CSV table of C-alpha atoms in Angstrom, one decimal:
chain,number,residue,atom,x,y,z
R,251,MET,CA,-4.8,1.6,-15.7
R,252,THR,CA,-1.3,3.0,-14.8
R,253,MET,CA,-0.2,5.9,-12.6
R,254,THR,CA,1.6,9.0,-14.0
R,255,ALA,CA,4.8,10.3,-12.5
R,256,ASP,CA,2.9,13.2,-10.9
R,257,GLN,CA,0.4,10.8,-9.3
R,258,ILE,CA,3.2,8.6,-8.0
R,259,ARG,CA,5.1,11.6,-6.6
R,260,SER,CA,1.9,12.9,-4.9
R,261,PHE,CA,1.3,9.4,-3.4
R,262,VAL,CA,4.9,9.0,-2.1
R,263,LEU,CA,5.0,12.5,-0.5
R,264,ARG,CA,1.7,11.9,1.2
R,265,TYR,CA,3.1,8.7,2.6
R,266,LEU,CA,6.3,10.4,3.8
R,267,GLU,CA,4.3,13.2,5.4
R,268,ALA,CA,2.0,10.7,7.1
R,269,GLU,CA,4.9,8.8,8.5
R,270,GLN,CA,6.5,12.0,9.7
R,271,CYS,CA,9.7,11.6,7.7
R,272,TYR,CA,12.1,14.6,7.4
R,273,ILE,CA,12.2,15.7,3.8
R,274,MET,CA,15.7,17.0,3.1
R,275,GLU,CA,15.4,17.9,-0.6
R,276,LYS,CA,12.3,18.1,-2.8
R,277,HIS,CA,12.2,18.3,-6.6
R,278,PRO,CA,9.6,17.3,-9.2
R,279,ALA,CA,11.9,14.6,-10.4
R,280,TYR,CA,13.0,13.2,-7.0
R,281,VAL,CA,12.9,13.6,-3.2
R,282,THR,CA,15.6,12.9,-0.6
R,283,VAL,CA,14.3,12.1,2.8
R,284,LYS,CA,15.4,10.8,6.2
R,285,LEU,CA,13.0,8.1,7.1
R,286,SER,CA,11.1,8.0,10.4
R,287,PRO,CA,11.6,4.8,12.4
R,288,SER,CA,8.2,3.6,11.3
R,289,ALA,CA,8.9,4.2,7.6
R,290,ASP,CA,12.4,2.6,8.0
R,291,LYS,CA,10.9,-0.6,9.2
R,292,ASP,CA,8.3,-0.6,6.4
R,293,LEU,CA,10.8,0.1,3.5
R,294,ASN,CA,14.2,-1.3,4.7
R,295,HIS,CA,14.6,-4.9,5.7
R,296,ARG,CA,16.8,-4.5,8.8
R,297,PRO,CA,15.3,-6.9,11.4
R,298,TYR,CA,18.6,-7.4,13.2
R,299,TYR,CA,19.3,-3.7,13.5
R,300,TRP,CA,15.8,-3.0,14.9
R,301,SER,CA,16.0,-5.9,17.3
R,302,PHE,CA,19.3,-4.5,18.5
R,303,VAL,CA,17.7,-1.0,19.0
R,304,GLU,CA,14.7,-2.6,20.9
R,305,ARG,CA,16.9,-4.6,23.1
R,306,THR,CA,19.3,-1.8,24.1
R,307,GLY,CA,16.8,1.1,24.0
R,308,VAL,CA,19.2,3.4,22.1
R,309,THR,CA,18.0,6.1,19.8
R,310,PRO,CA,17.6,4.6,16.3
R,311,GLU,CA,19.6,5.9,13.4
R,312,THR,CA,17.3,5.7,10.4
R,313,MET,CA,18.3,5.6,6.8
R,314,THR,CA,18.3,8.4,4.3
R,315,CYS,CA,16.9,7.6,0.8
R,316,THR,CA,16.4,9.2,-2.5
R,317,PHE,CA,13.3,8.3,-4.4
R,318,VAL,CA,13.4,9.1,-8.1
R,319,PHE,CA,10.2,9.7,-10.0
R,320,ASP,CA,11.6,10.8,-13.3
R,321,PRO,CA,14.8,8.9,-14.1
R,322,GLU,CA,15.6,10.9,-17.3
R,323,THR,CA,15.3,14.3,-15.6
R,324,TYR,CA,17.2,13.1,-12.6
R,325,ARG,CA,20.2,11.9,-14.8
R,326,GLU,CA,20.2,15.3,-16.5
R,327,LEU,CA,20.4,17.0,-13.1
R,328,GLN,CA,23.2,14.7,-11.9
R,329,PRO,CA,25.4,14.3,-15.0
R,330,HIS,CA,28.6,13.7,-13.0
R,331,GLY,CA,27.3,11.9,-10.0
R,332,PRO,CA,27.3,8.1,-10.3
R,333,PRO,CA,24.4,6.4,-8.6
R,334,GLY,CA,25.0,6.1,-4.9
R,335,GLY,CA,27.9,8.5,-5.1
R,336,PRO,CA,29.0,11.1,-2.5
R,337,GLN,CA,26.4,13.6,-1.6
R,338,PRO,CA,27.0,17.4,-1.0
R,339,GLY,CA,28.1,18.2,2.5
R,340,VAL,CA,29.4,14.7,3.3
R,341,SER,CA,33.0,13.9,3.9
R,342,THR,CA,34.7,12.3,0.9
R,343,ALA,CA,37.9,11.3,2.4
R,344,ALA,CA,39.2,7.9,1.2
R,345,PRO,CA,38.4,5.1,3.5
R,346,GLY,CA,42.1,4.2,3.8
R,347,LEU,CA,42.9,7.6,5.4
R,348,ALA,CA,40.6,7.0,8.3
R,349,GLY,CA,42.2,6.1,11.5
R,350,THR,CA,41.8,2.8,13.1
R,351,ALA,CA,41.5,1.9,16.8
R,352,GLY,CA,44.8,2.7,18.6
R,353,GLN,CA,46.3,4.1,15.4
R,354,PRO,CA,46.5,7.8,14.2
R,355,SER,CA,45.3,8.7,10.7
R,356,ALA,CA,47.9,8.9,8.0
R,357,GLY,CA,49.7,12.2,7.8
R,358,SER,CA,48.7,13.2,11.4
R,359,SER,CA,51.2,13.5,14.3
R,360,ALA,CA,51.5,10.6,16.7
R,361,GLY,CA,50.2,12.8,19.5
R,362,ALA,CA,47.2,14.1,17.8
R,363,PRO,CA,43.9,13.5,19.5
R,364,ALA,CA,41.5,11.0,18.1
R,365,GLN,CA,39.2,12.3,15.4
R,366,THR,CA,35.7,13.2,16.4
R,367,GLY,CA,32.5,13.5,14.3
R,368,THR,CA,30.7,16.7,13.5
R,369,ALA,CA,27.5,17.1,15.3
R,370,PRO,CA,24.5,19.0,13.8
R,371,GLY,CA,25.1,22.8,14.2
R,372,GLY,CA,28.8,22.6,13.7
R,373,GLY,CA,29.8,21.2,17.1
R,374,GLN,CA,32.1,18.3,17.7
R,375,ALA,CA,30.4,15.1,18.8
R,376,PRO,CA,32.5,12.5,20.7
R,377,GLN,CA,33.0,9.2,19.0
R,378,GLY,CA,31.1,7.4,21.7
R,379,ASP,CA,27.9,9.3,20.8
R,380,SER,CA,27.2,6.9,17.9
R,381,ILE,CA,25.6,3.5,18.5
R,382,LEU,CA,28.5,1.5,17.2
R,383,GLY,CA,31.1,3.7,19.0
R,384,ARG,CA,29.2,3.3,22.3
R,385,TYR,CA,28.9,-0.4,22.2
R,386,PHE,CA,31.9,-1.6,20.1
R,387,GLY,CA,34.6,1.1,20.7
R,388,PHE,CA,36.2,3.4,18.2
R,389,VAL,CA,34.5,3.7,14.8
R,390,PRO,CA,36.1,6.0,12.0
R,391,THR,CA,33.9,8.9,11.1
R,392,SER,CA,35.7,10.0,7.9
R,393,PHE,CA,34.1,7.9,5.2
R,394,THR,CA,32.2,8.1,1.9
R,395,ALA,CA,28.5,8.3,2.7
R,396,ARG,CA,26.2,6.8,0.1
R,397,ILE,CA,22.5,7.5,-0.1
R,398,PRO,CA,20.5,4.7,-1.6
R,399,ARG,CA,18.6,5.7,-4.7
R,400,ASP,CA,15.5,3.9,-6.0
R,401,GLU,CA,13.4,4.6,-9.1
R,402,VAL,CA,9.8,4.8,-8.0
R,403,THR,CA,8.0,4.3,-11.2
R,404,TYR,CA,4.8,2.3,-12.0
R,405,GLY,CA,5.6,-1.4,-11.6
R,406,SER,CA,8.8,-0.8,-9.6
R,407,ARG,CA,9.7,-2.9,-6.6
R,408,ARG,CA,9.9,0.2,-4.3
R,409,LEU,CA,6.4,1.4,-5.3
R,410,GLU,CA,4.9,-2.0,-4.7
R,411,GLN,CA,6.6,-2.0,-1.3
R,412,LEU,CA,4.9,1.4,-0.6
R,413,PHE,CA,1.6,0.1,-1.7
R,414,THR,CA,2.0,-2.9,0.6
R,415,ALA,CA,2.8,-0.7,3.6
R,416,VAL,CA,-0.1,1.6,2.9
R,417,ARG,CA,-2.5,-1.3,2.6
R,418,ALA,CA,-1.4,-2.9,5.8
R,419,LYS,CA,-1.7,0.3,7.8
R,420,GLY,CA,-4.8,1.7,6.1
R,421,LYS,CA,-7.1,-1.3,6.3
R,422,TYR,CA,-9.1,-0.1,9.3
R,423,VAL,CA,-9.8,3.6,10.4
R,424,ARG,CA,-12.0,5.4,12.9
R,425,LEU,CA,-12.5,9.1,12.2
R,426,PHE,CA,-14.7,11.9,13.5
R,427,GLU,CA,-16.0,14.9,11.6
R,428,GLN,CA,-14.0,17.9,12.7
R,429,HIS,CA,-16.5,20.0,14.7
R,430,VAL,CA,-16.4,23.8,14.5
R,431,PRO,CA,-19.1,25.2,16.7
R,432,GLU,CA,-21.1,28.1,15.2
R,433,GLN,CA,-21.4,29.8,18.6
R,434,PRO,CA,-18.2,29.3,20.7
R,435,ARG,CA,-20.1,30.1,24.0
R,436,ARG,CA,-22.8,27.6,23.3
R,437,SER,CA,-22.4,24.5,25.5
R,438,ALA,CA,-25.0,22.3,23.8
R,439,THR,CA,-23.6,19.0,22.5
R,440,VAL,CA,-23.9,17.9,18.8
R,441,PRO,CA,-25.1,14.4,18.0
R,442,TYR,CA,-22.9,12.3,15.6
R,443,ASP,CA,-24.2,9.3,13.6
R,444,THR,CA,-21.9,6.4,12.9
R,445,TRP,CA,-21.3,5.0,9.4
R,446,LEU,CA,-19.6,1.8,8.6
R,447,ALA,CA,-17.8,2.2,5.3
R,448,VAL,CA,-16.3,-0.7,3.2
R,449,ASN,CA,-14.5,-0.4,-0.1
R,450,TYR,CA,-15.1,-3.6,-2.1
R,451,LYS,CA,-13.1,-4.8,-5.1
R,452,VAL,CA,-15.3,-6.7,-7.6
R,453,GLU,CA,-13.5,-8.8,-10.3
R,454,LEU,CA,-15.4,-10.2,-13.2
R,455,ALA,CA,-13.0,-12.8,-14.5
R,456,CYS,CA,-12.8,-15.5,-17.1
R,457,ASP,CA,-10.1,-15.5,-19.9
R,458,MET,CA,-10.6,-11.7,-19.6
R,459,LYS,CA,-11.0,-9.7,-16.5
R,460,ARG,CA,-12.7,-6.5,-15.4
R,461,SER,CA,-12.3,-4.9,-12.0
R,462,GLU,CA,-14.5,-2.4,-10.2
R,463,ILE,CA,-14.3,-0.5,-6.9
R,464,HIS,CA,-17.6,-0.2,-4.9
R,465,SER,CA,-17.6,2.1,-1.9
R,466,LEU,CA,-20.5,1.5,0.4
R,467,GLY,CA,-21.6,2.9,3.7
R,468,ILE,CA,-24.3,1.9,6.1
R,469,GLN,CA,-25.6,4.1,8.9
R,470,LEU,CA,-25.6,2.1,12.1
R,471,GLN,CA,-28.5,4.0,13.5
R,472,THR,CA,-31.0,3.6,10.7
R,473,GLY,CA,-29.6,1.0,8.3
R,474,VAL,CA,-29.6,3.4,5.4
R,475,ILE,CA,-27.0,2.3,2.7
R,476,ARG,CA,-25.2,4.9,0.6
R,477,GLU,CA,-23.3,4.1,-2.5
R,478,ARG,CA,-20.0,6.0,-3.5
R,479,PHE,CA,-19.6,6.7,0.2
R,480,MET,CA,-16.0,7.9,-0.1
R,481,ASP,CA,-17.1,10.6,-2.6
R,482,TRP,CA,-19.8,11.6,-0.3
R,483,ILE,CA,-17.5,12.3,2.7
R,484,ALA,CA,-14.6,13.6,0.6
R,485,PRO,CA,-15.5,17.4,1.4
R,486,VAL,CA,-15.5,16.6,5.1
R,487,ALA,CA,-12.6,17.3,7.4
R,488,PHE,CA,-11.9,14.5,9.8
R,489,THR,CA,-9.9,14.0,13.0
R,490,PRO,CA,-8.9,10.8,14.8
R,491,GLN,CA,-10.0,12.3,18.1
R,492,LEU,CA,-13.5,12.8,19.4
R,493,PRO,CA,-14.1,16.6,19.2
R,494,ALA,CA,-15.4,18.6,22.2
R,495,HIS,CA,-19.2,19.1,22.7
R,496,VAL,CA,-20.0,16.0,20.6
R,497,TYR,CA,-21.7,12.7,21.6
R,498,ILE,CA,-22.1,9.6,19.5
R,499,THR,CA,-25.6,8.4,19.0
R,500,PRO,CA,-26.0,4.7,20.1
R,501,ASP,CA,-25.9,2.1,17.4
R,502,ARG,CA,-29.0,0.1,16.6
R,503,ILE,CA,-27.3,-2.3,14.2
R,504,ALA,CA,-24.3,-4.5,15.2
R,505,LEU,CA,-21.3,-4.6,13.0
R,506,PRO,CA,-21.6,-8.2,11.9
R,507,ARG,CA,-25.2,-7.6,10.8
R,508,ALA,CA,-24.2,-4.3,9.1
R,509,VAL,CA,-21.6,-6.1,7.1
R,510,LEU,CA,-24.2,-8.7,6.1
R,511,TYR,CA,-26.5,-5.9,4.8
R,512,LEU,CA,-23.7,-4.4,2.8
R,513,GLU,CA,-22.8,-7.8,1.2
R,514,GLU,CA,-26.5,-8.4,0.4
R,515,HIS,CA,-26.8,-5.0,-1.2
R,516,LEU,CA,-23.7,-5.6,-3.3
R,517,GLU,CA,-24.8,-9.0,-4.4
R,518,SER,CA,-28.2,-7.7,-5.4
R,519,LYS,CA,-26.6,-5.0,-7.4
R,520,LEU,CA,-24.3,-7.4,-9.2
R,521,ALA,CA,-27.3,-9.7,-10.0
R,522,LYS,CA,-28.8,-6.9,-12.1
R,523,TYR,CA,-25.7,-6.8,-14.4
R,524,ASP,CA,-25.8,-8.0,-17.9
R,525,HIS,CA,-24.0,-11.4,-17.6
R,526,ARG,CA,-23.7,-12.2,-21.3
R,527,TRP,CA,-20.0,-12.1,-20.8
R,528,ALA,CA,-20.3,-15.2,-18.5
R,529,LYS,CA,-22.3,-17.1,-21.1
R,530,GLU,CA,-19.9,-16.3,-23.9
R,531,ALA,CA,-17.0,-17.3,-21.5
R,532,GLN,CA,-18.8,-20.6,-20.9
R,533,LEU,CA,-19.1,-21.3,-24.6
R,534,ARG,CA,-15.4,-20.6,-25.1
R,535,LEU,CA,-14.6,-23.0,-22.2
R,536,LEU,CA,-16.7,-25.8,-23.8
R,537,ASP,CA,-15.1,-25.2,-27.1
R,538,GLU,CA,-11.6,-25.3,-25.6
R,539,GLN,CA,-12.4,-28.5,-23.6
R,540,ALA,CA,-13.7,-30.2,-26.8
R,541,ARG,CA,-10.5,-29.2,-28.6
R,542,ILE,CA,-8.0,-30.7,-26.0
R,543,ARG,CA,-10.3,-33.7,-25.5
R,544,ASP,CA,-10.1,-34.6,-29.2
R,545,TYR,CA,-6.4,-34.1,-29.2
R,546,TYR,CA,-5.6,-36.2,-26.2
R,547,GLU,CA,-8.1,-39.0,-27.0
R,548,ALA,CA,-6.5,-39.4,-30.4
R,549,LEU,CA,-3.1,-39.4,-28.8
R,550,LEU,CA,-4.1,-42.0,-26.2
R,551,LYS,CA,-5.4,-44.4,-28.9
R,552,THR,CA,-2.0,-44.6,-30.6
R,553,ALA,CA,0.2,-44.4,-27.5
R,554,GLU,CA,2.3,-47.3,-26.2
R,555,PRO,CA,1.1,-48.7,-22.8
R,556,ASP,CA,4.1,-47.3,-20.9
R,557,GLN,CA,3.4,-43.8,-22.4
R,558,ARG,CA,-0.3,-43.6,-21.4
R,559,PRO,CA,0.2,-42.6,-17.8
R,560,ASP,CA,2.3,-39.5,-18.8
R,561,ILE,CA,-0.2,-38.5,-21.5
R,562,GLU,CA,-3.1,-38.9,-19.1
R,563,SER,CA,-1.3,-36.8,-16.5
R,564,GLN,CA,-0.7,-34.0,-19.2
R,565,TYR,CA,-4.4,-34.3,-20.2
R,566,ALA,CA,-5.6,-33.8,-16.6
R,567,GLY,CA,-3.2,-30.9,-16.0
R,568,ARG,CA,-4.3,-29.2,-19.2
R,569,SER,CA,-8.0,-29.6,-18.3
R,570,ARG,CA,-7.4,-27.9,-15.0
R,571,GLU,CA,-5.6,-25.0,-16.7
R,572,ILE,CA,-8.5,-24.6,-19.2
R,573,GLU,CA,-11.1,-24.7,-16.3
R,574,TRP,CA,-9.2,-22.1,-14.4
R,575,GLN,CA,-8.6,-19.8,-17.4
R,576,TYR,CA,-12.1,-19.8,-19.0
R,577,ARG,CA,-14.6,-20.6,-16.1
R,578,PRO,CA,-16.6,-17.3,-15.5
R,579,ARG,CA,-16.5,-16.1,-11.9
R,580,ILE,CA,-17.1,-13.1,-9.8
R,581,ARG,CA,-14.6,-12.4,-6.9
R,582,ILE,CA,-15.5,-9.9,-4.2
R,583,SER,CA,-12.9,-8.8,-1.6
R,584,ALA,CA,-12.8,-6.0,0.9
R,585,ILE,CA,-10.0,-3.6,0.4
R,586,ASN,CA,-10.4,-1.5,3.6
R,587,CYS,CA,-13.1,-0.3,5.9
R,588,GLY,CA,-13.7,2.2,8.7
R,589,LEU,CA,-16.1,3.8,11.1
R,590,PHE,CA,-16.9,7.4,10.3
R,591,HIS,CA,-18.7,9.5,12.8
R,592,VAL,CA,-20.6,12.3,11.0
R,593,SER,CA,-22.8,15.1,12.4
R,594,SER,CA,-26.4,14.1,12.1
R,595,ALA,CA,-27.7,17.7,12.2
R,596,LYS,CA,-25.7,18.8,9.2
R,597,PRO,CA,-24.7,15.9,7.0
R,598,PRO,CA,-22.0,16.5,4.3
R,599,ALA,CA,-23.3,17.6,0.9
R,600,TYR,CA,-22.7,15.5,-2.2
């Protein structure tokens, strides 16, 4: 299963909005964005810069990037601009014309004041306002700015990097149903039940593989287990903060035991599957083992004594490969999980 360009664009924009990045230009084929500090740390490997910022306490200067979702359309829109070239509104003076410390710029009078940068809004910002200028002296401000551009297509390095960042930050959540009281003047509190939800990835693997996603939720007050839990709560609006006039019903099931119940439920469900695929994979394994056994045993009979150790080593290595490739197995892993507090008086419809 692959993602379309529209699905990738929607995913990237949701990530940028969640990370509170400043979107400078949005187009169906690309987006230019100034990253937030959190997104900059996720997407740009700059450990020395961020350690410098954390040590000195200065305001960080994050990078601006362009993410291209449709490379062909983007090239048609930018026929004359080479990748990473000058951007509109950015000074394009040649680097050699910029003044250096203690020297005026070429073509300027000896008594001319030092060049200053342009602050947002059209004002002049002193050279010392930049991090480098503040700590290392004069830094030229007339230069060719280049905005990094990355193709964010299915299988690209940048998209995999975004997936990794989202997985790392979205493994565990705790959310509350957004409560809208029917009578604003009513002071009665509303009880909320707690659901533990876990999204499992199930892989049925041999020399072929099939993957499934199972979304399970268990109510910690009653032990009721609901399948397709994420679809069940999809219509509900959630907030990370406990709403007013709401109280959480005490749990009767501890989290470790709830996880055990979910795992037992999933194992029971998988046990009811048609496992002919595993029997067929086992037969293919035996057939392949017999084939390489016949080959290497015949080779060992005719081999010279000094060649036998190498052949036996190859035989053992090939046997391990065949075992790994054909042996039927079921792998279960937890993708992410969360606690969802939902109104017990009016549960979400599904």
